[in-house]
Amino acid sequence: MRLSSLLHKELIQFFRDPVVLFLIFWLYTIEVVICSYALGMEMRDLPLAVVDTDESPASRRLIDDFIAGGNFRLVAHLHDVAAAEPYLERGEAQAVLVIPVDFERELYRGGQALQFLVDGSNANTAAVARGYALQTVEAFRMHRGTLDERQLATVAAQLRTWYNPDQTNVGFTVLAMIALAGLMIGVVHPAASIVREKEVGTIEQLMVTPIRRGELFIAKTVPTLLIGLLALFPSLALVGWFGVPVRGSLPLFFALTALFLLSAIGLGVLVAAVSRTLQQALLLAFFGLFPLMFLSGTMVPVDSMPNLLQKLSLASPLRHYLDITLGIFLKGAGMEILWPHALALVAIGMPLYLAAWLIFRRWL
């Protein structure tokens, strides 16, 4: 009876707080949409200037191939390399394609070299533009190159991309932002809830009642777990909006999400235990959130990190939860595949939750 009354009180307090409601709605919906559109690794309409000194059917076909894919947008058609330099300096063009004289004639004699100038001030953009250019030129060579049909037939490569045949980054971004929202809510909400009770003095009023410490601990943590699970439903609508497939089991996803939220809630209670004010709690929460995010693989691939950081990333529950989320949604993986990550969440989450309980009991 006491526990149910406490849970009822926490839920009423939660639904009466418009700021917290808006924050959760923002993290699970609007922020997911913004990041999914803004953080895509694939790029479209990169401004391209073309210097065509050959002006042959082959050169025009090559230019059309560059523009047709949608990766490049023609901003200038020039006849001199010197005229292209101001476009790169002013940022009006990210790349310049230089087609030499006698391009078509030399193409069928034994090949011809192209020049592709890229603005390297933004290394990521330059690398993507270079990759698009190499891909376009290779496709052009396969159709118009010097090899005849018999030579081409000797080597035939069939490339198939599993789980993401369109090779877009939207699915990963949507699922990663949902995972990040779960971590942020799991840490910030219990920390803010407990510290707010300390600031206004109501925690002392609760302690003079017949409430046990364990009941109060459950009342401060279980609502966050329930809220985190309920907030997934609007996120699932966004998953459908962006066309992300759901190939696995949603009940399994919710069950493992609950396991992941226990780790986040444990961190939140630990933050609340050492914080005296709400400002301190929020600063400490974000102090721990950013390393967890950076080590999870949501920002950069884990394989590209130094060996030490790769090992440290195994202690991040977000890394295991992200692998679980991608596995369920994109690969249709079941527990027979995901059990190592689930076991890691248990190994991380249960000690954190137990430590939070011990500190919470001693603090009170």
mmCIF file of C-alpha atoms in Angstrom:
data_model
loop_
_atom_site.group_PDB
_atom_site.id
_atom_site.type_symbol
_atom_site.label_atom_id
_atom_site.label_comp_id
_atom_site.label_asym_id
_atom_site.label_seq_id
_atom_site.Cartn_x
_atom_site.Cartn_y
_atom_site.Cartn_z
ATOM 1 C CA MET A 1 0.000 0.000 0.000
ATOM 2 C CA ARG A 2 2.802 2.413 0.928
ATOM 3 C CA LEU A 3 4.774 1.589 -2.231
ATOM 4 C CA SER A 4 1.769 2.008 -4.507
ATOM 5 C CA SER A 5 1.003 5.372 -2.887
ATOM 6 C CA LEU A 6 4.589 6.490 -3.409
ATOM 7 C CA LEU A 7 4.540 5.401 -7.040
ATOM 8 C CA HIS A 8 1.242 7.193 -7.528
ATOM 9 C CA LYS A 9 2.702 10.343 -5.980
ATOM 10 C CA GLU A 10 5.797 10.226 -8.243
ATOM 11 C CA LEU A 11 3.717 9.725 -11.377
ATOM 12 C CA ILE A 12 1.407 12.603 -10.461
ATOM 13 C CA GLN A 13 4.414 14.814 -9.812
ATOM 14 C CA PHE A 14 5.896 13.797 -13.148
ATOM 15 C CA PHE A 15 2.790 14.497 -15.217
ATOM 16 C CA ARG A 16 2.311 17.853 -13.502
ATOM 17 C CA ASP A 17 5.771 19.022 -14.576
ATOM 18 C CA PRO A 18 5.416 20.480 -18.102
ATOM 19 C CA VAL A 19 9.168 21.110 -18.410
ATOM 20 C CA VAL A 20 10.072 17.450 -17.871
ATOM 21 C CA LEU A 21 7.263 16.314 -20.162
ATOM 22 C CA PHE A 22 8.466 18.627 -22.910
ATOM 23 C CA LEU A 23 12.088 17.538 -22.406
ATOM 24 C CA ILE A 24 11.220 13.854 -22.810
ATOM 25 C CA PHE A 25 9.006 14.564 -25.813
ATOM 26 C CA TRP A 26 11.768 16.667 -27.363
ATOM 27 C CA LEU A 27 14.502 14.062 -26.860
ATOM 28 C CA TYR A 28 12.482 11.142 -28.199
ATOM 29 C CA THR A 29 10.863 12.903 -31.144
ATOM 30 C CA ILE A 30 11.962 16.351 -32.301
ATOM 31 C CA GLU A 31 15.653 15.840 -31.565
ATOM 32 C CA VAL A 32 15.581 12.475 -33.335
ATOM 33 C CA VAL A 33 14.076 14.133 -36.418
ATOM 34 C CA ILE A 34 16.539 17.046 -36.399
ATOM 35 C CA CYS A 35 19.594 14.835 -35.943
ATOM 36 C CA SER A 36 18.415 12.304 -38.510
ATOM 37 C CA TYR A 37 18.138 14.989 -41.164
ATOM 38 C CA ALA A 38 21.208 16.980 -40.099
ATOM 39 C CA LEU A 39 23.739 14.288 -39.163
ATOM 40 C CA GLY A 40 23.547 12.072 -42.221
ATOM 41 C CA MET A 41 27.007 11.041 -43.398
ATOM 42 C CA GLU A 42 25.950 10.875 -47.015
ATOM 43 C CA MET A 43 26.060 14.207 -48.823
ATOM 44 C CA ARG A 44 23.947 15.529 -51.653
ATOM 45 C CA ASP A 45 24.367 18.384 -54.119
ATOM 46 C CA LEU A 46 28.035 19.059 -53.458
ATOM 47 C CA PRO A 47 28.848 22.169 -55.563
ATOM 48 C CA LEU A 48 31.046 21.151 -58.490
ATOM 49 C CA ALA A 49 32.828 23.301 -61.078
ATOM 50 C CA VAL A 50 33.835 21.642 -64.346
ATOM 51 C CA VAL A 51 36.740 22.617 -66.599
ATOM 52 C CA ASP A 52 36.067 20.836 -69.892
ATOM 53 C CA THR A 53 38.914 21.525 -72.316
ATOM 54 C CA ASP A 54 37.923 18.625 -74.573
ATOM 55 C CA GLU A 55 34.200 19.332 -75.134
ATOM 56 C CA SER A 56 33.652 15.934 -76.702
ATOM 57 C CA PRO A 57 30.711 13.525 -76.410
ATOM 58 C CA ALA A 58 32.759 11.454 -73.929
ATOM 59 C CA SER A 59 33.515 14.452 -71.711
ATOM 60 C CA ARG A 60 29.886 15.540 -71.753
ATOM 61 C CA ARG A 61 28.839 12.013 -70.842
ATOM 62 C CA LEU A 62 31.261 12.030 -67.913
ATOM 63 C CA ILE A 63 29.892 15.364 -66.693
ATOM 64 C CA ASP A 64 26.341 14.015 -66.963
ATOM 65 C CA ASP A 65 27.360 10.983 -64.894
ATOM 66 C CA PHE A 66 28.704 13.252 -62.167
ATOM 67 C CA ILE A 67 25.485 15.283 -62.035
ATOM 68 C CA ALA A 68 22.966 12.479 -62.588
ATOM 69 C CA GLY A 69 23.704 10.707 -59.321
ATOM 70 C CA GLY A 70 22.616 13.688 -57.229
ATOM 71 C CA ASN A 71 25.885 13.731 -55.283
ATOM 72 C CA PHE A 72 27.186 16.759 -57.195
ATOM 73 C CA ARG A 73 25.531 19.974 -58.352
ATOM 74 C CA LEU A 74 27.057 21.828 -61.298
ATOM 75 C CA VAL A 75 27.743 25.454 -60.369
ATOM 76 C CA ALA A 76 30.080 26.479 -63.180
ATOM 77 C CA HIS A 77 31.161 25.196 -66.592
ATOM 78 C CA LEU A 78 34.600 26.661 -67.336
ATOM 79 C CA HIS A 79 37.291 26.379 -69.988
ATOM 80 C CA ASP A 80 40.356 27.256 -67.907
ATOM 81 C CA VAL A 81 41.747 25.814 -64.661
ATOM 82 C CA ALA A 82 42.779 29.277 -63.483
ATOM 83 C CA ALA A 83 39.153 30.395 -63.637
ATOM 84 C CA ALA A 84 38.164 27.601 -61.250
ATOM 85 C CA GLU A 85 40.474 28.671 -58.433
ATOM 86 C CA PRO A 86 38.287 31.602 -57.249
ATOM 87 C CA TYR A 87 35.328 29.207 -56.918
ATOM 88 C CA LEU A 88 37.301 27.089 -54.438
ATOM 89 C CA GLU A 89 38.618 30.139 -52.584
ATOM 90 C CA ARG A 90 35.150 31.644 -52.112
ATOM 91 C CA GLY A 91 33.611 28.306 -51.189
ATOM 92 C CA GLU A 92 31.222 28.441 -54.135
ATOM 93 C CA ALA A 93 32.536 25.029 -55.238
ATOM 94 C CA GLN A 94 33.712 22.123 -53.087
ATOM 95 C CA ALA A 95 35.403 20.355 -55.989
ATOM 96 C CA VAL A 96 36.602 20.977 -59.544
ATOM 97 C CA LEU A 97 36.632 18.343 -62.282
ATOM 98 C CA VAL A 98 39.301 19.021 -64.924
ATOM 99 C CA ILE A 99 38.900 17.135 -68.213
ATOM 100 C CA PRO A 100 42.060 17.391 -70.364
ATOM 101 C CA VAL A 101 42.328 18.048 -74.074
ATOM 102 C CA ASP A 102 41.870 14.997 -76.357
ATOM 103 C CA PHE A 103 40.140 13.152 -73.510
ATOM 104 C CA GLU A 104 37.889 11.103 -75.802
ATOM 105 C CA ARG A 105 40.638 10.185 -78.263
ATOM 106 C CA GLU A 106 43.110 9.115 -75.587
ATOM 107 C CA LEU A 107 40.388 7.246 -73.703
ATOM 108 C CA TYR A 108 40.133 4.579 -76.385
ATOM 109 C CA ARG A 109 43.882 4.429 -77.006
ATOM 110 C CA GLY A 110 44.859 3.349 -73.561
ATOM 111 C CA GLY A 111 43.293 5.559 -70.949
ATOM 112 C CA GLN A 112 43.442 9.141 -69.863
ATOM 113 C CA ALA A 113 44.082 10.843 -66.537
ATOM 114 C CA LEU A 114 41.521 13.187 -65.019
ATOM 115 C CA GLN A 115 42.204 15.863 -62.461
ATOM 116 C CA PHE A 116 39.873 16.268 -59.505
ATOM 117 C CA LEU A 117 40.531 19.212 -57.195
ATOM 118 C CA VAL A 118 38.899 19.146 -53.768
ATOM 119 C CA ASP A 119 38.598 21.818 -51.089
ATOM 120 C CA GLY A 120 40.324 20.126 -48.143
ATOM 121 C CA SER A 121 39.490 22.744 -45.503
ATOM 122 C CA ASN A 122 36.737 20.381 -44.352
ATOM 123 C CA ALA A 123 38.402 16.969 -44.266
ATOM 124 C CA ASN A 124 35.163 15.008 -43.979
ATOM 125 C CA THR A 125 33.571 16.737 -46.954
ATOM 126 C CA ALA A 126 36.749 16.320 -48.978
ATOM 127 C CA ALA A 127 36.903 12.588 -48.239
ATOM 128 C CA VAL A 128 33.253 12.100 -49.180
ATOM 129 C CA ALA A 129 33.647 14.116 -52.403
ATOM 130 C CA ARG A 130 36.733 12.114 -53.335
ATOM 131 C CA GLY A 131 34.865 8.857 -52.755
ATOM 132 C CA TYR A 132 31.931 9.965 -54.890
ATOM 133 C CA ALA A 133 34.309 11.043 -57.677
ATOM 134 C CA LEU A 134 36.203 7.745 -57.694
ATOM 135 C CA GLN A 135 32.938 5.824 -57.749
ATOM 136 C CA THR A 136 31.594 7.866 -60.666
ATOM 137 C CA VAL A 137 34.798 7.578 -62.688
ATOM 138 C CA GLU A 138 34.969 3.836 -62.097
ATOM 139 C CA ALA A 139 31.396 3.411 -63.310
ATOM 140 C CA PHE A 140 32.216 5.524 -66.365
ATOM 141 C CA ARG A 141 35.320 3.450 -67.065
ATOM 142 C CA MET A 142 33.370 0.207 -66.897
ATOM 143 C CA HIS A 143 31.000 1.475 -69.579
ATOM 144 C CA ARG A 144 33.374 3.512 -71.745
ATOM 145 C CA GLY A 145 36.843 2.289 -70.816
ATOM 146 C CA THR A 146 39.513 0.661 -72.914
ATOM 147 C CA LEU A 147 38.679 -2.968 -72.038
ATOM 148 C CA ASP A 148 36.568 -4.825 -74.562
ATOM 149 C CA GLU A 149 33.576 -6.972 -73.647
ATOM 150 C CA ARG A 150 35.538 -10.221 -73.566
ATOM 151 C CA GLN A 151 38.029 -8.804 -71.107
ATOM 152 C CA LEU A 152 35.276 -7.388 -68.956
ATOM 153 C CA ALA A 153 33.530 -10.747 -68.885
ATOM 154 C CA THR A 154 36.554 -12.496 -67.363
ATOM 155 C CA VAL A 155 36.064 -10.755 -64.017
ATOM 156 C CA ALA A 156 32.553 -10.101 -62.838
ATOM 157 C CA ALA A 157 31.994 -8.851 -59.303
ATOM 158 C CA GLN A 158 28.581 -9.003 -57.697
ATOM 159 C CA LEU A 159 28.326 -6.672 -54.728
ATOM 160 C CA ARG A 160 25.483 -7.057 -52.263
ATOM 161 C CA THR A 161 24.992 -4.883 -49.209
ATOM 162 C CA TRP A 162 23.134 -6.650 -46.436
ATOM 163 C CA TYR A 163 20.879 -5.020 -43.816
ATOM 164 C CA ASN A 164 21.121 -1.578 -45.476
ATOM 165 C CA PRO A 165 20.963 -2.073 -49.260
ATOM 166 C CA ASP A 166 20.481 1.650 -49.950
ATOM 167 C CA GLN A 167 23.676 2.389 -47.983
ATOM 168 C CA THR A 168 22.123 5.384 -46.259
ATOM 169 C CA ASN A 169 22.993 6.582 -42.777
ATOM 170 C CA VAL A 170 19.451 7.550 -41.756
ATOM 171 C CA GLY A 171 18.615 4.240 -40.093
ATOM 172 C CA PHE A 172 21.727 4.284 -37.938
ATOM 173 C CA THR A 173 21.201 7.920 -36.959
ATOM 174 C CA VAL A 174 17.553 7.421 -35.975
ATOM 175 C CA LEU A 175 18.314 4.392 -33.816
ATOM 176 C CA ALA A 176 21.410 6.004 -32.282
ATOM 177 C CA MET A 177 19.461 9.132 -31.287
ATOM 178 C CA ILE A 178 16.749 7.000 -29.679
ATOM 179 C CA ALA A 179 19.418 5.158 -27.688
ATOM 180 C CA LEU A 180 20.994 8.471 -26.623
ATOM 181 C CA ALA A 181 17.594 9.786 -25.523
ATOM 182 C CA GLY A 182 17.122 6.722 -23.315
ATOM 183 C CA LEU A 183 20.500 7.271 -21.683
ATOM 184 C CA MET A 184 19.897 10.969 -21.056
ATOM 185 C CA ILE A 185 16.443 10.480 -19.573
ATOM 186 C CA GLY A 186 17.586 7.512 -17.482
ATOM 187 C CA VAL A 187 20.392 9.539 -15.929
ATOM 188 C CA VAL A 188 18.956 13.044 -15.696
ATOM 189 C CA HIS A 189 15.388 12.323 -14.541
ATOM 190 C CA PRO A 190 16.109 10.358 -11.320
ATOM 191 C CA ALA A 191 19.026 12.666 -10.479
ATOM 192 C CA ALA A 192 16.860 15.769 -10.873
ATOM 193 C CA SER A 193 13.918 14.204 -9.043
ATOM 194 C CA ILE A 194 15.932 13.228 -5.967
ATOM 195 C CA VAL A 195 17.957 16.447 -5.782
ATOM 196 C CA ARG A 196 14.827 18.544 -6.143
ATOM 197 C CA GLU A 197 13.356 16.755 -3.103
ATOM 198 C CA LYS A 198 16.555 17.576 -1.203
ATOM 199 C CA GLU A 199 16.459 21.233 -2.204
ATOM 200 C CA VAL A 200 12.851 21.887 -1.164
ATOM 201 C CA GLY A 201 13.130 19.752 1.987
ATOM 202 C CA THR A 202 10.363 17.283 1.164
ATOM 203 C CA ILE A 203 12.756 14.336 1.409
ATOM 204 C CA GLU A 204 12.960 14.890 5.179
ATOM 205 C CA GLN A 205 9.172 14.985 5.376
ATOM 206 C CA LEU A 206 9.012 11.636 3.588
ATOM 207 C CA MET A 207 11.508 10.096 5.985
ATOM 208 C CA VAL A 208 9.436 10.880 9.082
ATOM 209 C CA THR A 209 6.589 8.860 7.595
ATOM 210 C CA PRO A 210 6.438 5.031 7.948
ATOM 211 C CA ILE A 211 8.040 4.678 4.505
ATOM 212 C CA ARG A 212 10.986 2.296 4.261
ATOM 213 C CA ARG A 213 14.150 3.296 2.435
ATOM 214 C CA GLY A 214 13.753 0.497 -0.085
ATOM 215 C CA GLU A 215 10.245 1.648 -0.951
ATOM 216 C CA LEU A 216 11.419 5.219 -1.451
ATOM 217 C CA PHE A 217 14.289 4.002 -3.651
ATOM 218 C CA ILE A 218 11.918 1.997 -5.823
ATOM 219 C CA ALA A 219 9.525 4.932 -6.034
ATOM 220 C CA LYS A 220 12.344 7.174 -7.270
ATOM 221 C CA THR A 221 13.644 4.738 -9.893
ATOM 222 C CA VAL A 222 10.756 2.629 -11.226
ATOM 223 C CA PRO A 223 8.773 5.600 -12.655
ATOM 224 C CA THR A 224 11.819 6.575 -14.728
ATOM 225 C CA LEU A 225 11.964 3.028 -16.059
ATOM 226 C CA LEU A 226 8.272 3.091 -16.980
ATOM 227 C CA ILE A 227 8.527 6.555 -18.529
ATOM 228 C CA GLY A 228 11.562 5.518 -20.572
ATOM 229 C CA LEU A 229 9.681 2.512 -21.954
ATOM 230 C CA LEU A 230 6.510 4.486 -22.709
ATOM 231 C CA ALA A 231 8.499 7.194 -24.470
ATOM 232 C CA LEU A 232 9.691 4.605 -26.991
ATOM 233 C CA PHE A 233 6.265 4.457 -28.655
ATOM 234 C CA PRO A 234 6.438 7.877 -30.377
ATOM 235 C CA SER A 235 10.014 7.013 -31.340
ATOM 236 C CA LEU A 236 8.781 3.849 -33.020
ATOM 237 C CA ALA A 237 6.455 6.021 -35.098
ATOM 238 C CA LEU A 238 9.505 7.988 -36.238
ATOM 239 C CA VAL A 239 11.230 4.717 -37.110
ATOM 240 C CA GLY A 240 8.391 4.045 -39.522
ATOM 241 C CA TRP A 241 8.454 7.629 -40.783
ATOM 242 C CA PHE A 242 12.100 7.313 -41.820
ATOM 243 C CA GLY A 243 11.544 3.877 -43.324
ATOM 244 C CA VAL A 244 13.784 2.030 -40.873
ATOM 245 C CA PRO A 245 12.885 -1.675 -40.954
ATOM 246 C CA VAL A 246 11.836 -3.577 -37.843
ATOM 247 C CA ARG A 247 13.134 -7.057 -38.626
ATOM 248 C CA GLY A 248 13.420 -8.338 -35.059
ATOM 249 C CA SER A 249 11.241 -8.758 -31.991
ATOM 250 C CA LEU A 250 9.851 -5.598 -30.408
ATOM 251 C CA PRO A 251 9.120 -7.355 -27.071
ATOM 252 C CA LEU A 252 12.797 -8.354 -26.932
ATOM 253 C CA PHE A 253 13.750 -4.748 -27.697
ATOM 254 C CA PHE A 254 11.593 -3.434 -24.832
ATOM 255 C CA ALA A 255 12.960 -6.060 -22.424
ATOM 256 C CA LEU A 256 16.588 -5.223 -23.205
ATOM 257 C CA THR A 257 15.767 -1.509 -23.106
ATOM 258 C CA ALA A 258 14.539 -1.972 -19.541
ATOM 259 C CA LEU A 259 17.838 -3.666 -18.730
ATOM 260 C CA PHE A 260 19.736 -0.768 -20.267
ATOM 261 C CA LEU A 261 17.670 1.810 -18.374
ATOM 262 C CA LEU A 262 18.648 0.190 -15.058
ATOM 263 C CA SER A 263 22.264 1.147 -15.788
ATOM 264 C CA ALA A 264 21.283 4.716 -16.633
ATOM 265 C CA ILE A 265 19.064 5.033 -13.561
ATOM 266 C CA GLY A 266 21.858 3.718 -11.358
ATOM 267 C CA LEU A 267 24.138 6.437 -12.690
ATOM 268 C CA GLY A 268 21.431 9.021 -12.063
ATOM 269 C CA VAL A 269 21.029 8.005 -8.425
ATOM 270 C CA LEU A 270 24.795 8.068 -7.925
ATOM 271 C CA VAL A 271 24.861 11.606 -9.314
ATOM 272 C CA ALA A 272 22.045 12.636 -6.975
ATOM 273 C CA ALA A 273 23.851 11.189 -3.967
ATOM 274 C CA VAL A 274 26.850 13.508 -4.365
ATOM 275 C CA SER A 275 24.932 16.594 -5.529
ATOM 276 C CA ARG A 276 23.494 19.271 -3.279
ATOM 277 C CA THR A 277 21.743 21.366 -5.900
ATOM 278 C CA LEU A 278 19.983 20.733 -9.174
ATOM 279 C CA GLN A 279 22.668 22.648 -11.059
ATOM 280 C CA GLN A 280 25.353 20.381 -9.631
ATOM 281 C CA ALA A 281 23.349 17.302 -10.543
ATOM 282 C CA LEU A 282 22.903 18.391 -14.146
ATOM 283 C CA LEU A 283 26.576 19.308 -14.544
ATOM 284 C CA LEU A 284 27.725 15.999 -13.073
ATOM 285 C CA ALA A 285 25.231 14.107 -15.210
ATOM 286 C CA PHE A 286 26.530 15.643 -18.416
ATOM 287 C CA PHE A 287 30.102 15.164 -17.190
ATOM 288 C CA GLY A 288 29.445 11.427 -17.283
ATOM 289 C CA LEU A 289 27.122 11.373 -20.288
ATOM 290 C CA PHE A 290 29.559 12.705 -22.870
ATOM 291 C CA PRO A 291 32.284 10.070 -22.319
ATOM 292 C CA LEU A 292 29.653 7.363 -22.504
ATOM 293 C CA MET A 293 28.331 8.801 -25.765
ATOM 294 C CA PHE A 294 31.761 9.186 -27.349
ATOM 295 C CA LEU A 295 32.793 5.643 -26.387
ATOM 296 C CA SER A 296 29.573 4.040 -27.616
ATOM 297 C CA GLY A 297 30.160 4.268 -31.357
ATOM 298 C CA THR A 298 27.354 6.744 -31.974
ATOM 299 C CA MET A 299 29.730 9.562 -32.935
ATOM 300 C CA VAL A 300 32.699 7.689 -34.432
ATOM 301 C CA PRO A 301 33.202 3.956 -35.095
ATOM 302 C CA VAL A 302 34.679 2.088 -32.154
ATOM 303 C CA ASP A 303 37.149 0.352 -34.491
ATOM 304 C CA SER A 304 38.733 3.694 -35.357
ATOM 305 C CA MET A 305 39.531 4.471 -31.695
ATOM 306 C CA PRO A 306 42.874 3.681 -30.024
ATOM 307 C CA ASN A 307 43.087 0.223 -28.463
ATOM 308 C CA LEU A 308 42.825 1.574 -24.929
ATOM 309 C CA LEU A 309 39.614 3.469 -25.701
ATOM 310 C CA GLN A 310 38.186 0.427 -27.483
ATOM 311 C CA LYS A 311 38.642 -1.565 -24.290
ATOM 312 C CA LEU A 312 37.189 1.235 -22.178
ATOM 313 C CA SER A 313 34.155 1.385 -24.456
ATOM 314 C CA LEU A 314 33.174 -2.088 -23.268
ATOM 315 C CA ALA A 315 32.251 -0.460 -19.944
ATOM 316 C CA SER A 316 29.729 1.825 -21.660
ATOM 317 C CA PRO A 317 26.218 0.379 -21.490
ATOM 318 C CA LEU A 318 25.281 2.570 -24.441
ATOM 319 C CA ARG A 319 27.696 0.697 -26.709
ATOM 320 C CA HIS A 320 26.053 -2.639 -25.963
ATOM 321 C CA TYR A 321 22.555 -1.165 -26.189
ATOM 322 C CA LEU A 322 23.335 0.406 -29.560
ATOM 323 C CA ASP A 323 24.535 -2.953 -30.885
ATOM 324 C CA ILE A 324 21.328 -4.518 -29.564
ATOM 325 C CA THR A 325 19.144 -1.859 -31.183
ATOM 326 C CA LEU A 326 20.871 -2.109 -34.564
ATOM 327 C CA GLY A 327 20.774 -5.887 -34.397
ATOM 328 C CA ILE A 328 17.042 -6.072 -33.661
ATOM 329 C CA PHE A 329 15.878 -3.414 -36.100
ATOM 330 C CA LEU A 330 18.248 -3.822 -39.051
ATOM 331 C CA LYS A 331 19.403 -7.448 -38.824
ATOM 332 C CA GLY A 332 16.481 -9.198 -37.158
ATOM 333 C CA ALA A 333 18.821 -10.670 -34.558
ATOM 334 C CA GLY A 334 17.397 -12.644 -31.668
ATOM 335 C CA MET A 335 18.599 -13.502 -28.207
ATOM 336 C CA GLU A 336 20.826 -16.264 -29.586
ATOM 337 C CA ILE A 337 22.907 -13.530 -31.215
ATOM 338 C CA LEU A 338 22.471 -10.679 -28.746
ATOM 339 C CA TRP A 339 23.050 -12.587 -25.513
ATOM 340 C CA PRO A 340 26.667 -11.329 -25.074
ATOM 341 C CA HIS A 341 25.442 -7.732 -25.152
ATOM 342 C CA ALA A 342 22.543 -8.567 -22.841
ATOM 343 C CA LEU A 343 24.964 -10.237 -20.443
ATOM 344 C CA ALA A 344 27.187 -7.158 -20.582
ATOM 345 C CA LEU A 345 24.218 -4.953 -19.689
ATOM 346 C CA VAL A 346 23.520 -7.188 -16.700
ATOM 347 C CA ALA A 347 27.178 -7.066 -15.646
ATOM 348 C CA ILE A 348 27.200 -3.264 -15.899
ATOM 349 C CA GLY A 349 23.667 -2.383 -14.836
ATOM 350 C CA MET A 350 23.123 -4.596 -11.822
ATOM 351 C CA PRO A 351 26.255 -3.460 -9.916
ATOM 352 C CA LEU A 352 25.419 0.163 -10.748
ATOM 353 C CA TYR A 353 21.847 -0.256 -9.531
ATOM 354 C CA LEU A 354 23.036 -2.077 -6.382
ATOM 355 C CA ALA A 355 25.662 0.593 -5.691
ATOM 356 C CA ALA A 356 23.010 3.274 -6.156
ATOM 357 C CA TRP A 357 20.787 1.516 -3.625
ATOM 358 C CA LEU A 358 23.609 1.195 -1.056
ATOM 359 C CA ILE A 359 24.582 4.845 -1.415
ATOM 360 C CA PHE A 360 20.941 5.928 -1.342
ATOM 361 C CA ARG A 361 20.333 3.989 1.881
ATOM 362 C CA ARG A 362 23.460 5.363 3.564
ATOM 363 C CA TRP A 363 22.739 8.901 2.377
ATOM 364 C CA LEU A 364 19.289 8.791 3.961
#
